[in-house]
Amino acid sequence: MKKTKRIRTETLFKLFIYVALIVLAISIIVPVAWVFLASIKENAEFYGNPWAFPADMHIKNFVEAFIEANMGQYLLNSVIVTSLALFFLLIIALPAAYVLSRFKFFGSGLLNTFVKAGLFINVSYIAVPIFLLLLGWDNELRALIGEDFFLNNRVMLGLIYASTALPFTIFLLSSYFETLPSDFEEAANIDGAGYFRTMFSVMLPMAMPSIVIVILFNFLLFWNEYILALTIMPGENKTLPVGLLNLLAAERAAVNYGPMYAGMVIVMLPTLILYIIVQKRLTEGMTVGGVKG
Amino acid sequence: MSYLSKKMARSIFIAVCISPALLLFILFMVVPTFEVFRMSLYRWGGLSSTQQFVGLDNFQILWNDMQFIQSFQNTILLIVLVAIVTMFFSLVFAAILTREKLIGGNFFRVIFYIPNILSIVVIAGIFSAIYNPENGLLNSIFGIFNLENWQQLWLGNQDIVIYSVAGALVWQAIGYYMVMYMSSMAGIPASYYEAAALEGAGKIKQFTAITLPLIWNNIRTTMAFYIISTINLSFLLVMAMTGGGPNGSTEVFLSYMYDQAYSNSTYGYGMAIGVVVFTFSFLLAAIVSQITKRDVLEY
């Protein structure tokens, strides 16, 4: 009697768990899938039952988003800015992290603390001063050669993205370098390799697993960022999230729904594909100390 | 190679490796942070006009600024609400996915993390679609179940719009914290649970008596995360979703700062808000971490 009662509560408990899991899963899958479906709906289909499937593939939304709403150009900008930022970040953060974690020198402890303190600096606060800084440089440059350079520049945005990602990236890479045994460096030294040679040929290849995690996290960060991009790219060189922000604003004026959802698909599809490929590494890497926002 | 030139080579190597990072870090992170503090002491009406040093005047005005106080209340409400709801759900789901043998456990873990990889602008778009009063998903679900009186102007009603924003923030955060809690729960030895089960402790008792105390340190760390990320993400979401409206009812700290700096061109005043928020979030995180301090259990 007691046993059957126990089994029944077990079953009820399991059932309850599955219901909870499925409800949460649905609350995530349905809105995301809904955006994909809405991106191929015709404008008339938005008035009426929101759960109705699109009558047929209305690819025109994507054409409109890409061309009329300029999302094609913004996509290109995002690709350029994100790749540049990742490139800058790696060539700057890797040597710094290597040296900071494995060399003792005058002031190295202080430098480590300094960089770690940077983890507390939030991009949202400093977007305004960075804008004013670049504006000031531009004003001086205009007086000199009559041209702007620093604002609306994809290379600058990439460089600033890389700079803001430095504390976290150096922190993550350092904690990895610290775990490597020093035997490798000694062996390389005996074989006659200099410091640079040892770093590039021996130590950096060994850091590959953490480099992959750094690339993944920062790709998501740079691809999705919008407050810096909004602030320091006021002209034509907008990135995808900023372009999407404009599309959303246009939707609030209730003109055209389809291209807006097409725009959302264009922004989230690359990250979704990446996530599906690497989800295990990403969630495992997160526990090393992932920080969002 | 002589000792001296070897030492020289070492110094050169160190300098070459560190200086680019240090330069960029100082230029685009440290200097702007100091600028926030410096500018908060100036009155500065726009780009062309000159700066005027006013000391702490900006902070004094802030004290009586009703809109700032409103944004303050909204931010506190969001922090408390989002932290409690997110913590509850992410802890429960993390415990379920680590402790229970489930069909498709990995599938759920993968799905729950998806919101975290989406741009906050996309999330704003998704929730605008969910909350749309005429053809939104939420109201139409209530319509299907004949719960018409539950239907709301989710983003148009001043009294509830802040909760709509909170909903989006929670949706975004659950999977992230769940994965974080899962990794620390995975480290708890199974024998503890077996012993507890033999003594007759049920699942809920096991959760409160074993899981929670053993991952308490992790929970403490995440509390600081909740505070800082809610302040930041609520800003990004509000900017993209409601623009602070209707009628300032979703204005949060940083969106108000941004409004003041750009729309109003009162940079000094905006930066004074930035200083207050910066100090406030730091203090709050420190206080919460102090209050929740207790002896770490070793296992």
CSV table of C-alpha atoms in Angstrom, one decimal, chain B:
chain,number,residue,atom,x,y,z
B,1,MET,CA,74.1,36.0,-24.9
B,2,SER,CA,75.3,38.1,-22.0
B,3,TYR,CA,73.1,38.4,-18.9
B,4,LEU,CA,72.4,42.1,-19.5
B,5,SER,CA,71.2,41.7,-23.1
B,6,LYS,CA,69.1,38.8,-22.1
B,7,LYS,CA,67.4,40.9,-19.5
B,8,MET,CA,67.0,43.6,-22.1
B,9,ALA,CA,65.4,41.1,-24.5
B,10,ARG,CA,63.0,40.1,-21.7
B,11,SER,CA,62.0,43.7,-21.0
B,12,ILE,CA,61.5,44.5,-24.7
B,13,PHE,CA,59.3,41.4,-25.1
B,14,ILE,CA,57.2,42.3,-22.1
B,15,ALA,CA,56.8,45.9,-23.2
B,16,VAL,CA,55.9,44.9,-26.8
B,17,CYS,CA,53.3,42.4,-25.6
B,18,ILE,CA,51.6,44.6,-23.1
B,19,SER,CA,51.6,48.1,-24.4
B,20,PRO,CA,49.0,47.8,-27.2
B,21,ALA,CA,46.5,46.3,-24.7
B,22,LEU,CA,47.4,48.9,-22.1
B,23,LEU,CA,47.1,51.8,-24.4
B,24,LEU,CA,43.7,50.8,-25.8
B,25,PHE,CA,42.4,49.9,-22.3
B,26,ILE,CA,43.4,53.3,-21.0
B,27,LEU,CA,42.2,55.3,-24.0
B,28,PHE,CA,38.8,53.7,-24.5
B,29,MET,CA,37.9,52.4,-21.0
B,30,VAL,CA,39.8,54.2,-18.3
B,31,VAL,CA,39.8,57.7,-19.7
B,32,PRO,CA,36.0,57.7,-20.6
B,33,THR,CA,35.2,56.4,-17.1
B,34,PHE,CA,37.1,59.4,-15.6
B,35,GLU,CA,35.4,61.6,-18.1
B,36,VAL,CA,32.0,60.5,-16.8
B,37,PHE,CA,33.1,61.7,-13.3
B,38,ARG,CA,34.7,64.9,-14.5
B,39,MET,CA,31.8,65.9,-16.8
B,40,SER,CA,29.3,65.4,-14.0
B,41,LEU,CA,30.8,68.5,-12.4
B,42,TYR,CA,30.1,70.7,-15.4
B,43,ARG,CA,27.1,72.4,-16.9
B,44,TRP,CA,27.3,71.8,-20.6
B,45,GLY,CA,24.4,72.6,-22.8
B,46,GLY,CA,25.2,71.0,-26.1
B,47,LEU,CA,28.1,70.5,-28.3
B,48,SER,CA,29.1,74.0,-29.4
B,49,SER,CA,28.6,75.9,-26.2
B,50,THR,CA,31.3,76.1,-23.5
B,51,GLN,CA,31.6,74.0,-20.4
B,52,GLN,CA,31.0,75.7,-17.1
B,53,PHE,CA,32.2,74.3,-13.8
B,54,VAL,CA,29.3,74.0,-11.4
B,55,GLY,CA,30.7,71.6,-8.7
B,56,LEU,CA,28.0,69.4,-7.3
B,57,ASP,CA,25.0,71.4,-8.6
B,58,ASN,CA,24.0,68.7,-11.0
B,59,PHE,CA,23.7,66.2,-8.1
B,60,GLN,CA,21.6,68.7,-6.2
B,61,ILE,CA,19.2,69.1,-9.1
B,62,LEU,CA,19.0,65.4,-9.4
B,63,TRP,CA,17.8,65.1,-5.8
B,64,ASN,CA,14.5,66.9,-6.7
B,65,ASP,CA,14.1,65.6,-10.3
B,66,MET,CA,10.8,63.6,-10.2
B,67,GLN,CA,11.6,61.9,-13.4
B,68,PHE,CA,14.9,60.7,-12.0
B,69,ILE,CA,13.1,59.4,-8.9
B,70,GLN,CA,10.7,57.6,-11.1
B,71,SER,CA,13.5,56.0,-13.1
B,72,PHE,CA,15.1,55.1,-9.7
B,73,GLN,CA,12.0,53.3,-8.5
B,74,ASN,CA,11.6,51.5,-11.8
B,75,THR,CA,15.1,50.3,-11.7
B,76,ILE,CA,14.8,49.0,-8.1
B,77,LEU,CA,11.6,47.3,-9.0
B,78,LEU,CA,13.1,45.6,-12.0
B,79,ILE,CA,16.2,44.5,-10.0
B,80,VAL,CA,14.2,42.9,-7.2
B,81,LEU,CA,11.5,41.4,-9.5
B,82,VAL,CA,13.9,40.0,-12.1
B,83,ALA,CA,16.4,38.7,-9.5
B,84,ILE,CA,13.8,36.9,-7.5
B,85,VAL,CA,11.8,35.4,-10.4
B,86,THR,CA,14.9,34.5,-12.4
B,87,MET,CA,16.7,33.0,-9.5
B,88,PHE,CA,13.7,30.9,-8.5
B,89,PHE,CA,13.2,29.4,-12.0
B,90,SER,CA,16.8,29.0,-12.9
B,91,LEU,CA,17.6,27.2,-9.6
B,92,VAL,CA,14.6,24.9,-9.9
B,93,PHE,CA,15.2,24.0,-13.6
B,94,ALA,CA,19.0,23.6,-12.9
B,95,ALA,CA,18.2,21.2,-10.1
B,96,ILE,CA,15.7,19.2,-12.2
B,97,LEU,CA,18.1,18.9,-15.2
B,98,THR,CA,21.1,17.9,-13.0
B,99,ARG,CA,19.3,15.6,-10.5
B,100,GLU,CA,16.5,13.8,-12.6
B,101,LYS,CA,17.0,11.3,-15.2
B,102,LEU,CA,15.0,12.7,-18.1
B,103,ILE,CA,14.3,12.0,-21.7
B,104,GLY,CA,15.7,14.9,-23.7
B,105,GLY,CA,17.4,16.6,-20.8
B,106,ASN,CA,20.1,17.9,-23.0
B,107,PHE,CA,17.5,19.1,-25.5
B,108,PHE,CA,15.9,21.3,-22.9
B,109,ARG,CA,19.3,22.7,-21.7
B,110,VAL,CA,20.1,23.7,-25.3
B,111,ILE,CA,16.7,25.3,-25.9
B,112,PHE,CA,16.7,27.3,-22.6
B,113,TYR,CA,19.9,28.9,-23.4
B,114,ILE,CA,18.8,30.3,-26.8
B,115,PRO,CA,17.5,33.7,-25.5
B,116,ASN,CA,20.9,34.5,-24.2
B,117,ILE,CA,22.5,34.4,-27.7
B,118,LEU,CA,19.9,36.8,-29.2
B,119,SER,CA,20.5,40.5,-29.7
B,120,ILE,CA,18.6,42.5,-27.2
B,121,VAL,CA,17.1,44.4,-30.2
B,122,VAL,CA,15.7,41.1,-31.5
B,123,ILE,CA,14.3,40.3,-28.0
B,124,ALA,CA,12.7,43.8,-28.1
B,125,GLY,CA,11.2,42.9,-31.4
B,126,ILE,CA,10.0,39.4,-30.2
B,127,PHE,CA,8.3,40.9,-27.2
B,128,SER,CA,6.7,43.7,-29.1
B,129,ALA,CA,5.1,40.9,-31.2
B,130,ILE,CA,4.1,39.0,-28.1
B,131,TYR,CA,2.6,42.1,-26.4
B,132,ASN,CA,0.9,43.6,-29.4
B,133,PRO,CA,-2.7,44.4,-28.3
B,134,GLU,CA,-4.4,43.6,-31.6
B,135,ASN,CA,-2.6,40.6,-33.1
B,136,GLY,CA,-0.1,39.8,-30.3
B,137,LEU,CA,0.6,36.2,-29.2
B,138,LEU,CA,-0.3,36.8,-25.5
B,139,ASN,CA,-3.7,38.4,-26.0
B,140,SER,CA,-4.6,35.9,-28.6
B,141,ILE,CA,-3.8,33.0,-26.2
B,142,PHE,CA,-6.1,34.6,-23.7
B,143,GLY,CA,-8.7,34.9,-26.4
B,144,ILE,CA,-8.4,31.2,-27.3
B,145,PHE,CA,-9.1,30.3,-23.6
B,146,ASN,CA,-12.0,32.8,-23.4
B,147,LEU,CA,-10.0,34.9,-20.8
B,148,GLU,CA,-10.8,38.2,-22.6
B,149,ASN,CA,-10.7,40.2,-19.4
B,150,TRP,CA,-7.1,39.2,-18.9
B,151,GLN,CA,-6.1,40.9,-22.2
B,152,GLN,CA,-4.1,44.0,-21.7
B,153,LEU,CA,-2.4,46.8,-23.5
B,154,TRP,CA,0.9,45.3,-22.3
B,155,LEU,CA,3.1,48.1,-23.5
B,156,GLY,CA,0.5,50.9,-23.5
B,157,ASN,CA,-0.8,50.7,-19.9
B,158,GLN,CA,1.3,52.8,-17.6
B,159,ASP,CA,0.5,50.6,-14.6
B,160,ILE,CA,1.6,47.3,-16.1
B,161,VAL,CA,4.2,48.1,-18.7
B,162,ILE,CA,7.1,47.8,-16.3
B,163,TYR,CA,6.1,44.2,-15.6
B,164,SER,CA,6.0,43.5,-19.3
B,165,VAL,CA,9.6,44.7,-19.5
B,166,ALA,CA,10.4,42.5,-16.5
B,167,GLY,CA,8.9,39.5,-18.3
B,168,ALA,CA,11.2,40.0,-21.3
B,169,LEU,CA,14.3,40.3,-19.0
B,170,VAL,CA,13.4,37.1,-17.1
B,171,TRP,CA,12.8,35.2,-20.4
B,172,GLN,CA,16.2,36.4,-21.5
B,173,ALA,CA,18.0,35.4,-18.3
B,174,ILE,CA,16.7,32.1,-17.0
B,175,GLY,CA,18.7,29.9,-19.3
B,176,TYR,CA,22.0,31.7,-18.6
B,177,TYR,CA,21.8,31.4,-14.9
B,178,MET,CA,20.4,27.9,-15.2
B,179,VAL,CA,23.6,26.8,-17.0
B,180,MET,CA,25.7,28.6,-14.4
B,181,TYR,CA,23.9,26.8,-11.5
B,182,MET,CA,24.0,23.5,-13.3
B,183,SER,CA,27.8,23.5,-13.5
B,184,SER,CA,28.1,24.1,-9.7
B,185,MET,CA,25.4,21.5,-8.9
B,186,ALA,CA,27.1,18.9,-11.0
B,187,GLY,CA,30.0,19.1,-8.5
B,188,ILE,CA,28.0,17.9,-5.6
B,189,PRO,CA,28.7,14.2,-4.8
B,190,ALA,CA,25.8,11.9,-5.5
B,191,SER,CA,26.4,10.1,-2.2
B,192,TYR,CA,25.0,13.1,-0.3
B,193,TYR,CA,21.7,12.7,-2.0
B,194,GLU,CA,21.7,8.9,-1.5
B,195,ALA,CA,22.4,9.3,2.2
B,196,ALA,CA,19.6,11.9,2.5
B,197,ALA,CA,17.2,9.7,0.5
B,198,LEU,CA,17.9,6.8,2.9
B,199,GLU,CA,17.1,9.0,5.8
B,200,GLY,CA,13.8,9.7,4.1
B,201,ALA,CA,14.3,13.2,2.8
B,202,GLY,CA,12.1,14.0,-0.2
B,203,LYS,CA,13.3,15.8,-3.3
B,204,ILE,CA,12.3,19.3,-2.0
B,205,LYS,CA,14.0,18.6,1.3
B,206,GLN,CA,17.2,17.4,-0.6
B,207,PHE,CA,17.1,20.6,-2.6
B,208,THR,CA,16.9,22.9,0.4
B,209,ALA,CA,19.1,21.0,2.7
B,210,ILE,CA,21.9,19.9,0.3
B,211,THR,CA,21.8,21.7,-3.0
B,212,LEU,CA,21.2,25.2,-1.8
B,213,PRO,CA,23.7,25.4,1.0
B,214,LEU,CA,26.4,23.8,-1.1
B,215,ILE,CA,26.1,26.2,-4.1
B,216,TRP,CA,25.4,29.2,-1.8
B,217,ASN,CA,28.7,30.8,-2.9
B,218,ASN,CA,27.7,30.6,-6.5
B,219,ILE,CA,24.3,32.1,-5.8
B,220,ARG,CA,26.0,35.0,-3.9
B,221,THR,CA,28.1,35.7,-7.0
B,222,THR,CA,25.2,35.7,-9.3
B,223,MET,CA,23.3,38.2,-7.1
B,224,ALA,CA,25.9,40.8,-8.0
B,225,PHE,CA,25.4,39.7,-11.7
B,226,TYR,CA,21.6,40.2,-11.4
B,227,ILE,CA,22.0,43.8,-10.1
B,228,ILE,CA,24.6,44.9,-12.7
B,229,SER,CA,23.1,43.1,-15.6
B,230,THR,CA,19.5,44.2,-14.9
B,231,ILE,CA,20.7,47.8,-14.7
B,232,ASN,CA,22.4,47.4,-18.0
B,233,LEU,CA,20.0,45.1,-19.9
B,234,SER,CA,16.9,47.0,-18.8
B,235,PHE,CA,18.4,50.1,-20.3
B,236,LEU,CA,19.1,48.3,-23.7
B,237,LEU,CA,15.7,46.7,-23.7
B,238,VAL,CA,13.8,49.9,-22.8
B,239,MET,CA,15.6,51.9,-25.4
B,240,ALA,CA,14.7,49.3,-28.1
B,241,MET,CA,11.2,48.4,-26.9
B,242,THR,CA,9.4,51.3,-25.2
B,243,GLY,CA,11.8,54.3,-25.4
B,244,GLY,CA,11.0,54.9,-21.7
B,245,GLY,CA,7.3,55.5,-22.3
B,246,PRO,CA,4.4,55.6,-22.1
B,247,ASN,CA,4.8,58.8,-20.0
B,248,GLY,CA,8.1,57.9,-18.5
B,249,SER,CA,6.6,54.7,-16.9
B,250,THR,CA,9.4,52.5,-18.1
B,251,GLU,CA,12.2,55.0,-17.8
B,252,VAL,CA,15.2,53.4,-16.1
B,253,PHE,CA,18.5,54.8,-14.8
B,254,LEU,CA,20.5,54.6,-17.9
B,255,SER,CA,17.8,55.4,-20.4
B,256,TYR,CA,17.2,58.6,-18.4
B,257,MET,CA,20.9,59.3,-18.5
B,258,TYR,CA,21.0,58.7,-22.3
B,259,ASP,CA,17.9,61.0,-22.8
B,260,GLN,CA,19.5,63.8,-20.8
B,261,ALA,CA,22.8,63.5,-22.6
B,262,TYR,CA,21.6,63.2,-26.2
B,263,SER,CA,18.0,64.4,-26.5
B,264,ASN,CA,18.4,67.2,-24.0
B,265,SER,CA,22.0,67.9,-24.8
B,266,THR,CA,22.7,68.4,-21.1
B,267,TYR,CA,25.8,66.2,-21.0
B,268,GLY,CA,26.9,67.2,-17.5
B,269,TYR,CA,23.6,66.4,-16.0
B,270,GLY,CA,23.4,63.1,-17.9
B,271,MET,CA,26.9,62.2,-16.6
B,272,ALA,CA,25.9,63.1,-13.0
B,273,ILE,CA,23.2,60.4,-13.4
B,274,GLY,CA,25.8,58.1,-14.6
B,275,VAL,CA,27.9,58.7,-11.5
B,276,VAL,CA,25.0,58.1,-9.2
B,277,VAL,CA,24.1,54.8,-11.0
B,278,PHE,CA,27.7,53.7,-11.0
B,279,THR,CA,28.1,54.3,-7.3
B,280,PHE,CA,24.6,52.9,-6.5
B,281,SER,CA,25.2,49.6,-8.4
B,282,PHE,CA,28.6,49.2,-6.8
B,283,LEU,CA,27.2,49.8,-3.3
B,284,LEU,CA,24.2,47.6,-3.8
B,285,ALA,CA,26.3,44.7,-5.0
B,286,ALA,CA,28.7,45.1,-2.1
B,287,ILE,CA,25.8,45.3,0.4
B,288,VAL,CA,24.0,42.3,-1.0
B,289,SER,CA,27.2,40.3,-1.0
B,290,GLN,CA,27.9,41.3,2.6
B,291,ILE,CA,24.5,40.4,3.9
B,292,THR,CA,24.5,37.0,2.2
B,293,LYS,CA,27.9,36.1,3.5
B,294,ARG,CA,28.1,32.9,5.5
B,295,ASP,CA,30.6,30.2,6.1
B,296,VAL,CA,31.4,28.3,2.9
B,297,LEU,CA,30.7,24.6,3.2
B,298,GLU,CA,33.5,22.4,2.0
B,299,TYR,CA,32.8,19.2,0.3
